[in-house]
JSON list of C-alpha atoms in Angstrom, two decimals:
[
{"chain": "A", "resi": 1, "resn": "UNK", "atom": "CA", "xyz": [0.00, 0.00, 0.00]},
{"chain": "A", "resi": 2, "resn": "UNK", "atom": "CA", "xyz": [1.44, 3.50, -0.55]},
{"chain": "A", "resi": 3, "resn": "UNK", "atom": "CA", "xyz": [0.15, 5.66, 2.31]},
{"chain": "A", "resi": 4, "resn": "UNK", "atom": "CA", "xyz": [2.02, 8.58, 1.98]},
{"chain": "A", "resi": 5, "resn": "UNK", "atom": "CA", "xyz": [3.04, 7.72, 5.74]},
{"chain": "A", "resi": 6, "resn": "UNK", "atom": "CA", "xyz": [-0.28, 8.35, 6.24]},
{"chain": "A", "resi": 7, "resn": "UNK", "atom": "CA", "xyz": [-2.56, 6.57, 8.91]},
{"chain": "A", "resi": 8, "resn": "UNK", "atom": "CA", "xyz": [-5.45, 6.80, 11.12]},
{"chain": "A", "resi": 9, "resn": "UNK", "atom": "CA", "xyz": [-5.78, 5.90, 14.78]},
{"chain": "A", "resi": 10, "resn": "UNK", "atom": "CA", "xyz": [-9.29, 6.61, 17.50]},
{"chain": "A", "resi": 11, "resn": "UNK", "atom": "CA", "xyz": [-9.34, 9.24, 19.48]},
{"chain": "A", "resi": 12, "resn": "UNK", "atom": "CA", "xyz": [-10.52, 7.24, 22.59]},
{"chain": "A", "resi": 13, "resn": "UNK", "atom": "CA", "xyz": [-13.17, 5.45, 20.80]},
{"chain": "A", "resi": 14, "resn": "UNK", "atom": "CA", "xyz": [-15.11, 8.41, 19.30]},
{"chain": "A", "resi": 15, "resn": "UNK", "atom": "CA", "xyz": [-13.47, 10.06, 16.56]},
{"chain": "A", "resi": 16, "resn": "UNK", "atom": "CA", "xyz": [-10.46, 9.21, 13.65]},
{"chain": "A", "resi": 17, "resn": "UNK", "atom": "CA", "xyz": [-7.29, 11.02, 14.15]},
{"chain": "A", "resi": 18, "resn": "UNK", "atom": "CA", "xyz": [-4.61, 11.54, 10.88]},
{"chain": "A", "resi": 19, "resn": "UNK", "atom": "CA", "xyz": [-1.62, 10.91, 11.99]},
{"chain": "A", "resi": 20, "resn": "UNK", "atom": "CA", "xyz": [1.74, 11.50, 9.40]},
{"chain": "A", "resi": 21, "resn": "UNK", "atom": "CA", "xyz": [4.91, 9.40, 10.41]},
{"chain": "A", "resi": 22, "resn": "UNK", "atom": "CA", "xyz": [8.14, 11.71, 11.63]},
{"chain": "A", "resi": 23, "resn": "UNK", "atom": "CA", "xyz": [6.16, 14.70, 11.68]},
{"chain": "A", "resi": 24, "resn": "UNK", "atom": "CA", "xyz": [4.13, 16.76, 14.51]},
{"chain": "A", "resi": 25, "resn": "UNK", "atom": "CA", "xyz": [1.65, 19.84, 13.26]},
{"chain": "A", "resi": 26, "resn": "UNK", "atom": "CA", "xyz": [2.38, 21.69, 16.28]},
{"chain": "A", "resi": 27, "resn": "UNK", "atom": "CA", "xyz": [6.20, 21.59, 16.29]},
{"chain": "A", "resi": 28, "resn": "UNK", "atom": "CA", "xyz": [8.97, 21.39, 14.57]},
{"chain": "A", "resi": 29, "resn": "UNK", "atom": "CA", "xyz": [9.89, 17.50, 14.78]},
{"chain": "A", "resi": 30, "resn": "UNK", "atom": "CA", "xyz": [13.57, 16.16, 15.44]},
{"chain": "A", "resi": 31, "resn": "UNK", "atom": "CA", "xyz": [13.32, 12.30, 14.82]},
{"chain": "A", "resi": 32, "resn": "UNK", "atom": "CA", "xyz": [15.51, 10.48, 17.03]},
{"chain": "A", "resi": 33, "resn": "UNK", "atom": "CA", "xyz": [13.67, 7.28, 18.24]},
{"chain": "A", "resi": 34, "resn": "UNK", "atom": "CA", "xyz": [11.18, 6.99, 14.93]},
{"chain": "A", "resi": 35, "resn": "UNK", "atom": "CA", "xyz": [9.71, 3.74, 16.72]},
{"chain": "A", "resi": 36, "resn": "UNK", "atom": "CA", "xyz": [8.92, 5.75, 19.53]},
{"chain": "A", "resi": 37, "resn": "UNK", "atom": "CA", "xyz": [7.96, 8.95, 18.35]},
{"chain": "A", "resi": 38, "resn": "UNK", "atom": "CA", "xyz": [5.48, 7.07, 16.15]},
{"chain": "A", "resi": 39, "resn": "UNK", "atom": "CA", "xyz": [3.30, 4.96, 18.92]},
{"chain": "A", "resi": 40, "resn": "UNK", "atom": "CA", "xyz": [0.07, 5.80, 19.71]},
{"chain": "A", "resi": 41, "resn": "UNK", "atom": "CA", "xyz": [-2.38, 4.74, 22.14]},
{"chain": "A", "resi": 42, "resn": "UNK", "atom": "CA", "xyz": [-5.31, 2.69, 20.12]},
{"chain": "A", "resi": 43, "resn": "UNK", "atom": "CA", "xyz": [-8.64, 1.86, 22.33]},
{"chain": "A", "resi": 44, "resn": "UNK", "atom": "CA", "xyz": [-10.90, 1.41, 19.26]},
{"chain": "A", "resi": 45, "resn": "UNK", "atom": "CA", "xyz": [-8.80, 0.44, 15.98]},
{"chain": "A", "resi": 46, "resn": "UNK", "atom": "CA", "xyz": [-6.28, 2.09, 13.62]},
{"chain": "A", "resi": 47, "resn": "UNK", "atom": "CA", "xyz": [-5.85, 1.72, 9.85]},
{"chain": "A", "resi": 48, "resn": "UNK", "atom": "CA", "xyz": [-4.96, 2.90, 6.51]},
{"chain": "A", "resi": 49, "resn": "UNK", "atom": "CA", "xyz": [-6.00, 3.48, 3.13]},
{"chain": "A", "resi": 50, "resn": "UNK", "atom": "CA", "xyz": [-4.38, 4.51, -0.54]},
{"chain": "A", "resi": 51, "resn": "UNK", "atom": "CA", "xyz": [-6.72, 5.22, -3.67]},
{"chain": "A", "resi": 52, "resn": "UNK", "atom": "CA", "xyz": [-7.80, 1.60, -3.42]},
{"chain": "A", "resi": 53, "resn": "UNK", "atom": "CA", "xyz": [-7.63, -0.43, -0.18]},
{"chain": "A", "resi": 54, "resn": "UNK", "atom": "CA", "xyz": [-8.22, -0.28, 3.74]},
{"chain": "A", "resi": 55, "resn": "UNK", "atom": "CA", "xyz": [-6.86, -2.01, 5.81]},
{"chain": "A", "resi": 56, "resn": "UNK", "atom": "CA", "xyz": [-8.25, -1.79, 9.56]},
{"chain": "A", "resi": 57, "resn": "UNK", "atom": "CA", "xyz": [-7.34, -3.32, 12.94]},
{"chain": "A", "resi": 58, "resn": "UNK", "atom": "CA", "xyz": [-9.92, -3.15, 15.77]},
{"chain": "A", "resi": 59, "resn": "UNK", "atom": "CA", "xyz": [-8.85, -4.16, 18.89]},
{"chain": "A", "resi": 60, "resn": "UNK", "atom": "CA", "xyz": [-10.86, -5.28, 21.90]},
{"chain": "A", "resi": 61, "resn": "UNK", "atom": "CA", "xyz": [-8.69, -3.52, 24.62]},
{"chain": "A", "resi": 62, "resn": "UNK", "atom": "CA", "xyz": [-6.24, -0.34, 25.04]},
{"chain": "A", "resi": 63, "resn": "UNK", "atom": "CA", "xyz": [-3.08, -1.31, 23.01]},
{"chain": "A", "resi": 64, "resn": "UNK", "atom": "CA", "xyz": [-0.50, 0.86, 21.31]},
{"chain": "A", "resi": 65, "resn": "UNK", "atom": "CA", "xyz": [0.23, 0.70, 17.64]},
{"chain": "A", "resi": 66, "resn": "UNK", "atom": "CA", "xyz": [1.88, 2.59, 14.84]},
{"chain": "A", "resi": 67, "resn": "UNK", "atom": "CA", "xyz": [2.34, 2.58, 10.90]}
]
């Protein structure tokens, strides 16, 4: 899939945040630890999607994941 390092994760079960690997809107992002600056809590699900496929992960608990 070519995501543009794009992907998706729930904002504690309600909403659909976009999330961009490496990069933060609100500052200026130094990249150190990519695995860890890329993990995100995921109560709900996460996924990602080019012009033609999704591919989602719900999850039944709190986990973390990344893209």
């Amino acid at each position: 899939m070519k995501t543009n390092r794009t992907f998706y994760t729930d904002s504690n079960g309600r909403d659909f945040i976009k999330r961009i690997r490496d990069n933060r809107a609100d500052r200026d992002l130094k990249v150190s630890q990519p695995i860890v600056g890329n993990y995100y809590p995921i109560n709900l699900g996460i996924y990602m999607e080019d012009g033609n496929n999704e591919l989602s992960v719900l999850v039944d608990r709190a986990v973390g994941g990344s893209a």
